[in-house]
């Protein structure tokens, strides 16, 4: 307990790896909001928008071409 010192722990890496999903959510933000408004009539900043957001992202992701997905993965 008192006789020896413990080895120092390694530093924690605080970085986040960015995926194609993250890039597309940022690039297509306006399109995602437009899909939610058209399909469900929910305005931005409404409580219901949170429930519909994942559905809208999936719909936008499904409409992308392979080239757009590869470009997002490259970024």
CSV table of C-alpha atoms in Angstrom, one decimal:
chain,number,residue,atom,x,y,z
A,1,UNK,CA,0.0,0.0,0.0
A,2,UNK,CA,2.5,2.6,1.1
A,3,UNK,CA,5.8,1.1,-0.1
A,4,UNK,CA,5.6,1.3,-3.9
A,5,UNK,CA,4.3,3.8,-6.5
A,6,UNK,CA,1.9,2.8,-9.2
A,7,UNK,CA,2.9,3.2,-12.8
A,8,UNK,CA,1.4,6.3,-14.5
A,9,UNK,CA,-1.7,5.6,-16.5
A,10,UNK,CA,-1.5,6.4,-20.2
A,11,UNK,CA,-3.1,9.6,-21.4
A,12,UNK,CA,-6.7,9.4,-22.6
A,13,UNK,CA,-7.3,10.2,-26.3
A,14,UNK,CA,-10.2,12.6,-26.6
A,15,UNK,CA,-10.6,12.5,-30.4
A,16,UNK,CA,-13.6,11.2,-32.2
A,17,UNK,CA,-13.4,9.3,-35.4
A,18,UNK,CA,-15.7,10.8,-38.0
A,19,UNK,CA,-17.8,8.4,-40.1
A,20,UNK,CA,-19.6,8.9,-43.4
A,21,UNK,CA,-22.8,9.0,-41.5
A,22,UNK,CA,-21.6,12.1,-39.5
A,23,UNK,CA,-20.4,13.9,-42.7
A,24,UNK,CA,-23.8,13.3,-44.5
A,25,UNK,CA,-25.8,14.5,-41.4
A,26,UNK,CA,-23.8,17.8,-41.6
A,27,UNK,CA,-23.9,18.2,-45.4
A,28,UNK,CA,-27.5,17.2,-45.9
A,29,UNK,CA,-28.9,19.0,-42.8
A,30,UNK,CA,-31.3,21.2,-44.8
A,31,UNK,CA,-32.6,18.2,-46.8
A,32,UNK,CA,-33.2,16.2,-43.6
A,33,UNK,CA,-35.2,19.0,-42.1
A,34,UNK,CA,-37.2,19.5,-45.3
A,35,UNK,CA,-38.1,15.7,-45.4
A,36,UNK,CA,-39.3,15.9,-41.8
A,37,UNK,CA,-41.5,19.0,-42.5
A,38,UNK,CA,-43.0,17.5,-45.7
A,39,UNK,CA,-43.7,14.0,-44.4
A,40,UNK,CA,-44.8,14.8,-40.9
A,41,UNK,CA,-45.5,18.6,-40.8
A,42,UNK,CA,-43.1,19.0,-37.9
A,43,UNK,CA,-41.2,22.3,-37.7
A,44,UNK,CA,-37.6,22.5,-36.5
A,45,UNK,CA,-37.1,22.8,-32.7
A,46,UNK,CA,-40.3,21.0,-32.0
A,47,UNK,CA,-40.3,18.1,-29.6
A,48,UNK,CA,-41.6,15.7,-32.3
A,49,UNK,CA,-38.7,16.4,-34.6
A,50,UNK,CA,-36.4,14.5,-32.3
A,51,UNK,CA,-38.5,11.4,-32.7
A,52,UNK,CA,-38.6,11.8,-36.5
A,53,UNK,CA,-34.9,12.7,-37.0
A,54,UNK,CA,-33.4,9.2,-37.3
A,55,UNK,CA,-36.1,8.2,-39.7
A,56,UNK,CA,-35.4,11.2,-41.9
A,57,UNK,CA,-31.6,10.6,-41.9
A,58,UNK,CA,-32.2,6.9,-42.9
A,59,UNK,CA,-34.5,8.1,-45.8
A,60,UNK,CA,-31.9,10.6,-47.0
A,61,UNK,CA,-29.1,8.1,-46.7
A,62,UNK,CA,-31.2,5.6,-48.7
A,63,UNK,CA,-31.5,8.1,-51.6
A,64,UNK,CA,-27.8,8.7,-51.9
A,65,UNK,CA,-25.7,7.2,-54.8
A,66,UNK,CA,-22.7,5.0,-54.2
A,67,UNK,CA,-20.5,7.9,-55.4
A,68,UNK,CA,-21.9,10.3,-52.8
A,69,UNK,CA,-21.4,7.7,-50.0
A,70,UNK,CA,-17.8,7.1,-51.1
A,71,UNK,CA,-17.1,10.8,-51.2
A,72,UNK,CA,-18.5,11.2,-47.6
A,73,UNK,CA,-16.3,8.3,-46.5
A,74,UNK,CA,-13.3,10.0,-48.0
A,75,UNK,CA,-14.0,13.1,-46.1
